[in-house]
Coordinates of C-alpha atoms in Angstrom, one line a residue:
X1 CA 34.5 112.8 -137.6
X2 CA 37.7 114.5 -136.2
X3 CA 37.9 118.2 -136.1
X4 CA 40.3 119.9 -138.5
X5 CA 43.7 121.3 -136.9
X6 CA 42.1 124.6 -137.2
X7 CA 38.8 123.8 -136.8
X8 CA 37.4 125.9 -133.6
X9 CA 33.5 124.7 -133.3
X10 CA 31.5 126.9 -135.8
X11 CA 29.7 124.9 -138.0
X12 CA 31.9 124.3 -141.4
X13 CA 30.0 125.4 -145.0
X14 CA 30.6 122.0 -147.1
X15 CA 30.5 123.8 -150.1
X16 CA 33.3 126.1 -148.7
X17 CA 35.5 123.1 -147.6
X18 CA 35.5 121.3 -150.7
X19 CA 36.3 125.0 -152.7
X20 CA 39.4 125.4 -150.1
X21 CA 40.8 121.8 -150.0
X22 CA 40.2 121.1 -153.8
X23 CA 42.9 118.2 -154.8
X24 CA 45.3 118.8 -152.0
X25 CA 44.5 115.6 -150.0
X26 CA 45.4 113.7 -153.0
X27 CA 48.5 115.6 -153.7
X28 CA 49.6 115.5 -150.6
X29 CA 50.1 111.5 -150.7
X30 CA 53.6 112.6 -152.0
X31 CA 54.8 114.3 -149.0
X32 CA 53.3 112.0 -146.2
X33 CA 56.7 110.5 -146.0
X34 CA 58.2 113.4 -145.8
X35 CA 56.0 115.2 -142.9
X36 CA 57.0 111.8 -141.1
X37 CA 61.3 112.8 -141.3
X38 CA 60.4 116.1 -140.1
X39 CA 57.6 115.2 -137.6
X40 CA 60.5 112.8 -136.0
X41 CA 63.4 115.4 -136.1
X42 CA 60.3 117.6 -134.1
X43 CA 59.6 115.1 -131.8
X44 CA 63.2 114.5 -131.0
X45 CA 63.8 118.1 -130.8
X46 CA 60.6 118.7 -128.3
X47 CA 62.3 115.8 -126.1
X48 CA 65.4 117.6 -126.3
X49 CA 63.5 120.7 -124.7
X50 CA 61.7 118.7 -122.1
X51 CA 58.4 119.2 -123.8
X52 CA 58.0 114.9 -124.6
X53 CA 59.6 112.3 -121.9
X54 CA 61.9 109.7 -123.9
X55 CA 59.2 107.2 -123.6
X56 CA 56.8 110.1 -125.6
X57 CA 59.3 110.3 -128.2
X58 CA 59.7 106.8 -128.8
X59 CA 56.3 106.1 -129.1
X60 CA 55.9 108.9 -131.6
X61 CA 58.7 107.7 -133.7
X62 CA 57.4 104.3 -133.8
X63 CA 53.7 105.2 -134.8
X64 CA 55.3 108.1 -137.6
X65 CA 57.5 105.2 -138.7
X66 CA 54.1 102.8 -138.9
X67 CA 52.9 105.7 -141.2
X68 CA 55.9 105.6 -143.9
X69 CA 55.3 101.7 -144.3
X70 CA 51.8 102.4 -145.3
X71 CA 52.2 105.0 -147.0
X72 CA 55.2 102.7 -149.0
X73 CA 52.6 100.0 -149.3
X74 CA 50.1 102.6 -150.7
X75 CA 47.8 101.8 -147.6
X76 CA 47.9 104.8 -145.9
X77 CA 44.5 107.0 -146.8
X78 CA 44.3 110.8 -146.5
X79 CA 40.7 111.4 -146.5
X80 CA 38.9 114.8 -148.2
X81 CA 37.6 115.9 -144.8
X82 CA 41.5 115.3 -143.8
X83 CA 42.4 118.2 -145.9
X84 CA 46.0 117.2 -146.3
X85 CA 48.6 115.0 -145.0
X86 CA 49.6 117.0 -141.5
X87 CA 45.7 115.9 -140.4
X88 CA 46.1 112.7 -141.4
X89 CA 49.1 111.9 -139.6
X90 CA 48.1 113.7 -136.6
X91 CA 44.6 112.0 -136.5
X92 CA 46.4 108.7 -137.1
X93 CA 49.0 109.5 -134.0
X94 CA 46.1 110.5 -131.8
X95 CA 43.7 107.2 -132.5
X96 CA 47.2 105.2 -131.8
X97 CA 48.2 107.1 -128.9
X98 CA 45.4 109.1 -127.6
X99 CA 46.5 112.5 -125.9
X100 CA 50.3 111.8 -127.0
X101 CA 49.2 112.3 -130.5
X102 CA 47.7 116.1 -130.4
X103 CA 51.2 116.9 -128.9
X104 CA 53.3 116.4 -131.9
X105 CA 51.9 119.9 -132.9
X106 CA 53.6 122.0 -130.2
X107 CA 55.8 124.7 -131.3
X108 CA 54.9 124.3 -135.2
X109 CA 52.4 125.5 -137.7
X110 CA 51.0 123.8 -140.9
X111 CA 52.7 126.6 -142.3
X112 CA 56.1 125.6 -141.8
X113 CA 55.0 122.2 -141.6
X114 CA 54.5 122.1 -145.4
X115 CA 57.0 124.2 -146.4
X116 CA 59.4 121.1 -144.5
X117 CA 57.9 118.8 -146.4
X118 CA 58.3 120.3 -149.7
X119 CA 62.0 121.1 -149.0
X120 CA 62.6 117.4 -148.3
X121 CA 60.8 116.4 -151.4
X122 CA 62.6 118.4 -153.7
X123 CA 66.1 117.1 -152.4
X124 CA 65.2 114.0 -153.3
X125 CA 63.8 114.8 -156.4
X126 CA 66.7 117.0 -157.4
X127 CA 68.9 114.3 -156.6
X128 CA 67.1 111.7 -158.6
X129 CA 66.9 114.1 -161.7
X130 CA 70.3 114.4 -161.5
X131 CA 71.4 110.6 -161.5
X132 CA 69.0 110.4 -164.2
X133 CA 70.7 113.4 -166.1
X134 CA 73.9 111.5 -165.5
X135 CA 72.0 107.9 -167.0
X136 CA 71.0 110.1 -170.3
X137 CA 74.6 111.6 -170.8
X138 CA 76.0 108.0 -170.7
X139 CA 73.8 106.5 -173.1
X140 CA 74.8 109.8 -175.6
X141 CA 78.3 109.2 -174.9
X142 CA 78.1 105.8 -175.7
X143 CA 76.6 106.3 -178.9
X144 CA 78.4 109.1 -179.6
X145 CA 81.5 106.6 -179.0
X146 CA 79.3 104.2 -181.4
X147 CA 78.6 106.0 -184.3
X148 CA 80.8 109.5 -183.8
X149 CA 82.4 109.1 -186.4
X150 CA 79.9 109.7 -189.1
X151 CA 79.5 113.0 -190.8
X152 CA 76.3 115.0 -190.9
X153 CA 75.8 118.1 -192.6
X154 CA 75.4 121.0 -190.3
X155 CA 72.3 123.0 -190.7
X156 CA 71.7 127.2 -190.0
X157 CA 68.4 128.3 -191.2
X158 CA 67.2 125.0 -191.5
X159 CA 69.7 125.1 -194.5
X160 CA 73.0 123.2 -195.4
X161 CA 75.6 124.7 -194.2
X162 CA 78.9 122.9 -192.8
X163 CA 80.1 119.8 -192.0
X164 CA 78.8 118.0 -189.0
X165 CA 78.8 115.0 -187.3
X166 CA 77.5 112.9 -184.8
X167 CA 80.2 113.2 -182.3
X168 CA 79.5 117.1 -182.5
X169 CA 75.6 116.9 -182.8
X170 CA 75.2 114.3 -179.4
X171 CA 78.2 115.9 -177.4
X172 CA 76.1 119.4 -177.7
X173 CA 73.7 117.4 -175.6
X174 CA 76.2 116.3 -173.2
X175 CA 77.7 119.6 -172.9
X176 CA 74.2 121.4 -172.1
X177 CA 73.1 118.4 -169.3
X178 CA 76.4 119.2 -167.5
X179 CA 75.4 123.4 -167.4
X180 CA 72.2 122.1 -166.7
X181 CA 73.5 119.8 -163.6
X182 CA 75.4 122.7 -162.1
X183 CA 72.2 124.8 -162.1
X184 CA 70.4 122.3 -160.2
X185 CA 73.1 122.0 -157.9
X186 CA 73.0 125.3 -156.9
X187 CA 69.5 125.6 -156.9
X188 CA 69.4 122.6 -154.5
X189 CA 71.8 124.4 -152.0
X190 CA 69.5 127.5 -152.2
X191 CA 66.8 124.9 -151.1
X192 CA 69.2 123.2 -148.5
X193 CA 68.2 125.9 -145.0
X194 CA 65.5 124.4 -142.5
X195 CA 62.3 126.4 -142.7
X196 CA 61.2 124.0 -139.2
X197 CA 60.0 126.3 -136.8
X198 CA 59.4 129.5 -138.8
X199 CA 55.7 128.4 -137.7
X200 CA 53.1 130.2 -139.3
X201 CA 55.7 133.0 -140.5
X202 CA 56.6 134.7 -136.9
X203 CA 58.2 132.2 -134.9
X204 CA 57.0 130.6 -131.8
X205 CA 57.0 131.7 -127.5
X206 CA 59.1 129.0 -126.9
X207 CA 63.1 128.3 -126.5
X208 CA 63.3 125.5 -129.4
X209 CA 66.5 124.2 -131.1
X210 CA 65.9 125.0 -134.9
X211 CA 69.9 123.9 -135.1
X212 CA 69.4 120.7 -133.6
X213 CA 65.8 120.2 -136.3
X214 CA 68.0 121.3 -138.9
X215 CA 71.0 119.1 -138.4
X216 CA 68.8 116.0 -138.2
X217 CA 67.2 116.6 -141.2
X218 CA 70.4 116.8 -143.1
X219 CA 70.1 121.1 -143.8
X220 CA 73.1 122.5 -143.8
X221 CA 71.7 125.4 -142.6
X222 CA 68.7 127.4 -140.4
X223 CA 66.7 129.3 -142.1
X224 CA 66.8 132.6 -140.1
X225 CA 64.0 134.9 -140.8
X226 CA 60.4 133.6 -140.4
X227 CA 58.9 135.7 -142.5
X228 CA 61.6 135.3 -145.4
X229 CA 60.7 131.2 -145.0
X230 CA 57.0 132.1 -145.7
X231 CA 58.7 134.5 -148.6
X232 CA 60.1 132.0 -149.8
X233 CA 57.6 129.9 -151.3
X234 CA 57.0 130.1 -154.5
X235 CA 60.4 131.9 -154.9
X236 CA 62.2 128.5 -154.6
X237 CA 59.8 126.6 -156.5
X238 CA 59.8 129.3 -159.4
X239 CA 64.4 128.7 -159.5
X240 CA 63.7 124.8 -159.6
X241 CA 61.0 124.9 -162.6
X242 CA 63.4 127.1 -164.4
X243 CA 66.1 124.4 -164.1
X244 CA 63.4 121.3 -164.7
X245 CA 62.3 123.7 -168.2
X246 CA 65.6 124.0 -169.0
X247 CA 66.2 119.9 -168.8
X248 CA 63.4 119.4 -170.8
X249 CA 64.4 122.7 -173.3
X250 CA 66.8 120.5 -174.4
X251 CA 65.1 116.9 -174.8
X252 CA 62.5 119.0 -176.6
X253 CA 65.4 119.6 -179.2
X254 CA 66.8 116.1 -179.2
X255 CA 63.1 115.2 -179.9
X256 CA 62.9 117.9 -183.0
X257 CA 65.8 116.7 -184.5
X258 CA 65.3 113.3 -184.4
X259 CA 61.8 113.6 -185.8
X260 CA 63.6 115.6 -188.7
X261 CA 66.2 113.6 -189.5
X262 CA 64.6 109.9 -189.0
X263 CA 62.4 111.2 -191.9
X264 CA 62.5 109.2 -195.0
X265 CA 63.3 112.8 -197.0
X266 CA 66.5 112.5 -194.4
X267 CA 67.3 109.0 -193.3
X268 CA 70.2 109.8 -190.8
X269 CA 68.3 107.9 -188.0
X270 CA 66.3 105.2 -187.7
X271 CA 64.1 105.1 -184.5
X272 CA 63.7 101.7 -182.5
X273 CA 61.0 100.0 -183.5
X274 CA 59.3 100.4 -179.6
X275 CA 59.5 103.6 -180.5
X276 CA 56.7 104.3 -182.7
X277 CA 53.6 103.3 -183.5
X278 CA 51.3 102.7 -186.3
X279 CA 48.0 104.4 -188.0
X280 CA 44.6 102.7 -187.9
X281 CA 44.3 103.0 -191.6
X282 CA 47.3 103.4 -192.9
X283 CA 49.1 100.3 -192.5
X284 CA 52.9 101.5 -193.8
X285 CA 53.1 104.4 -190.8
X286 CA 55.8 103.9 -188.3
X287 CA 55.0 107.4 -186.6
X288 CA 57.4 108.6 -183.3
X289 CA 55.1 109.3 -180.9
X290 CA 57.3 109.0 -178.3
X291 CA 59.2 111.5 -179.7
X292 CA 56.5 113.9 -180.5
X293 CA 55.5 113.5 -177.0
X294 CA 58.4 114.1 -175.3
X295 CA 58.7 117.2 -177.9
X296 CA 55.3 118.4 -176.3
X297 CA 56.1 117.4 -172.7
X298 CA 59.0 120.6 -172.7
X299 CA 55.5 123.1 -173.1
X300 CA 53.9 121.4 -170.6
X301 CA 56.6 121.9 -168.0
X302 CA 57.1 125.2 -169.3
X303 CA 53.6 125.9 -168.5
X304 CA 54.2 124.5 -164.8
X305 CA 56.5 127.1 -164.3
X306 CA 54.7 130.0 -165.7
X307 CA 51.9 128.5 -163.7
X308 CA 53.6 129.0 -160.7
X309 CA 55.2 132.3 -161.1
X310 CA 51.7 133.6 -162.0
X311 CA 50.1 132.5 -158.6
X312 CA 53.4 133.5 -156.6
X313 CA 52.8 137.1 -157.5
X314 CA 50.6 140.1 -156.2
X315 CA 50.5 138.4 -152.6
X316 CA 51.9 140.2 -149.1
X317 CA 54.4 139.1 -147.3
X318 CA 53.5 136.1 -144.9
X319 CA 51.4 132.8 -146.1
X320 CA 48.9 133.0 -148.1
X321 CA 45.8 130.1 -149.5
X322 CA 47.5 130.9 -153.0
X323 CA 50.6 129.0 -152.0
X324 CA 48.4 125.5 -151.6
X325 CA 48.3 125.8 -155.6
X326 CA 52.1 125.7 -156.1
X327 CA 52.4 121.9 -154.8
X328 CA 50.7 120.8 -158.5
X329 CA 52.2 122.5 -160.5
X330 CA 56.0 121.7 -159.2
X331 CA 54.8 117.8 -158.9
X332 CA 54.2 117.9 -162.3
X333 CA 56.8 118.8 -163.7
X334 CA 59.2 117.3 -161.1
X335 CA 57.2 113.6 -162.4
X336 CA 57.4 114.6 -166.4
X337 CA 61.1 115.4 -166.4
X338 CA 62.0 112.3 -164.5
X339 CA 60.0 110.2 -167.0
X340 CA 61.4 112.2 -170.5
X341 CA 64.9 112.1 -169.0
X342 CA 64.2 108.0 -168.3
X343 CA 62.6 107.6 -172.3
X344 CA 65.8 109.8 -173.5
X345 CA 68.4 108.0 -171.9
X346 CA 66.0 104.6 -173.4
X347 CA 66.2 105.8 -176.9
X348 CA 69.9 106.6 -177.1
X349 CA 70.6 103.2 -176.2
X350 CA 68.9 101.6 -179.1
X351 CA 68.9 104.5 -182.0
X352 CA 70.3 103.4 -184.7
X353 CA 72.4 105.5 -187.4
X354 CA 72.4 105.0 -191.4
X355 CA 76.3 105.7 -192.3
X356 CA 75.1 105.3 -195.8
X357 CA 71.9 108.0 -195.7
X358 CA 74.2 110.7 -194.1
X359 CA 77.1 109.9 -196.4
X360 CA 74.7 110.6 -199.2
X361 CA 74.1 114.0 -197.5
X362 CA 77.8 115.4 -197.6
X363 CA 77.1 117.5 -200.7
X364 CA 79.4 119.8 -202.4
X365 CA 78.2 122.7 -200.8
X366 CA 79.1 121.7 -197.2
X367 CA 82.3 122.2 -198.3
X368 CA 82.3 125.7 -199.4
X369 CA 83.5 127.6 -196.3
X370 CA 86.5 125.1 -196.4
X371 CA 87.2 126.2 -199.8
X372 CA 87.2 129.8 -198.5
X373 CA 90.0 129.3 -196.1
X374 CA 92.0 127.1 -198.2
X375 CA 92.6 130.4 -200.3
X376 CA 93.5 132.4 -197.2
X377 CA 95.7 130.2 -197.0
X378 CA 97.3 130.9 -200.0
X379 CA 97.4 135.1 -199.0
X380 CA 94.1 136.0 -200.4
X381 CA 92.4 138.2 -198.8
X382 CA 89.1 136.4 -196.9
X383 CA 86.7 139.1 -198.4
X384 CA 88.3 138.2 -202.1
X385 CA 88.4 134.3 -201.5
X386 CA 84.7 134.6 -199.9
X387 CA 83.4 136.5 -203.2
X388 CA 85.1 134.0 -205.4
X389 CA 84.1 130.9 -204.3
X390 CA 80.7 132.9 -203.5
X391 CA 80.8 133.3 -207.8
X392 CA 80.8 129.6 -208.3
X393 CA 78.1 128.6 -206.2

């Protein structure tokens, strides 16, 4: 068995290891792809130095390029005694390449290495969530274009109150996705600064080119301060779950209201068919699980992020083993709000709306604020007109 990257020749406490590694080799199968990018930008960068001849740096390329193909196949294994994908790769290098291989290392830590990683992961996954924010406002808006037409009665208190309608109740939606796009995008240039070659939080006694990493990875930006990019973890994390629980804040209400007002007691909306499912014993039941799910699914993510916050806090300044636990907790909810903002976007496209169920619904007393103002019209005074039609009520 290979030694660990840290591993100095003491004997290693089993019981210990499997405490410290827990399910990091299995969540790490997410980022193998990305320690790959980075490892190449390193490897070009150490050639650029003189530290790898151009024949090194080829070969590296070509074996870290082997490892995304597996790892795209689901073939490539990151074993328990691996600890996490950095081993992995290096071990995989080194059996391909023999002395070449435990050179990739030079001028890095895991440290930074993972923090790399984890910023490359979240720009793609940012990214994504956004074209999939986009997919969800078009199927609205192409209902709303549908159906907008139809009045709803607008509710405060869970109580009549105004007219409504569908236009008004699905562009809300619309509106909110758009806020919540322009948070992500700034959260995403936050995350857009190189933390390659911050090493394990004090930089490294050698001249690199952290530019030169940074440009080929496609940062805008270096970022500066070692110690700040071991800060930092957790800290970025924590602004991108905030965003993510505010996605899913509001499919949690589309959820709420749907359930509500698909009711029988309601009728606006019928739910697809797909949709729902049925009861073991009770065979009328067309229940929304999907719905109810995606209602629940908001909580979960919200606990991600308290998560997260909660293991961020109390450490000092530098790395420290708490930070392994933040990778779950962000890959969660990174994986739920894709999939809820996929379902959403699936739903809109085949919910269907019962003109006849919300015409039904327009009672008199929507009307009543209307009635109001169509005597301040008339010079009465608003407190007067508000009293009067108040009387008749």
């Amino acid at each position: 068995m290979k030694m660990k990257l840290w591993e100095k020749g003491q004997k290693i406490n089993e019981q210990v290891f499997d405490f410290t590694v827990g399910d990091d080799f299995i969540l790490d199968l997410h980022l193998v792809k990305y320690d790959c990018i980075a490892s190449i930008a390193h490897a070009r960068m150490l050639n650029k130095i003189n530290i790898l001849t151009n024949e090194d740096v080829n070969k590296l390329i070509d074996g870290l390029n082997e490892i995304i193909e597996l790892n795209e196949k689901g073939s490539f294994e990151i074993k328990k005694e691996q600890e996490d994908c950095h081993t992995a790769i290096e071990n995989y290098l080194t059996d391909k390449l023999g002395e070449l291989g435990k050179k990739i290392h030079t001028a890095r830590s895991r440290n930074d290495q993972v923090l790399t990683a984890l910023r490359l992961f979240y720009r793609d996954q940012g990214k994504e969530i956004i074209s999939l924010m986009d997919n969800l406002t078009d199927s609205i808006s192409a209902f709303v274009k549908k159906t907008g037409d139809v009045k709803i009665p607008g509710y405060t208190h869970m109580q009549k109150a105004m007219p409504s309608s569908i236009k008004l109740w699905g562009n809300a939606f619309v509106d909110s996705m758009e806020d919540n796009k322009s948070l992500l995008v700034a959260v995403l240039d936050i995350l857009d600064q190189s933390p390659l070659g911050t090493a394990a939080g004090y930089g490294v006694p050698l001249e690199i080119d952290r530019e030169f990493t940074a440009r080929e990875l496609g940062f805008s930006r270096v970022q500066e301060n070692p110690i700040y990019a071991q800060n930092s973890r957790g800290k970025f994390e924590s602004s991108l779950l905030h965003i993510l629980n505010q996605i899913m804040f509001d499919l949690n209400k589309i959820a709420t209201d749907l359930i509500l007002f698909s009711m029988p007691e309601f009728g606006f909306f019928q739910l697809p068919v797909e949709f729902c499912t049925g009861s073991s014993i009770m065979p009328q039941k067309k229940n929304p699980d999907v719905l109810e799910l995606l209602r629940a699914k908001y909580h979960v993510v919200s606990a991600c992020e308290f998560q997260l916050k909660n293991l961020m806090s109390n450490l000092i300044s530098g790395y420290n083993r708490d930070m392994q636990l933040s990778k779950e907790p962000v890959i969660k909810a990174c994986a739920i709000t894709r999939e809820s903002l996929e379902i959403g976007a699936a739903l809109f496209d085949h919910l269907f709306v019962n003109r006849e169920k919300c015409e039904a619904a327009m009672t008199e007393e929507l009307y009543a604020t209307e009635k109001v103002y169509a005597l301040v019209k008339q010079g009465i005074p608003f407190r007067d007109a508000y009293q009067q039609i108040a009387s008749k009520m």
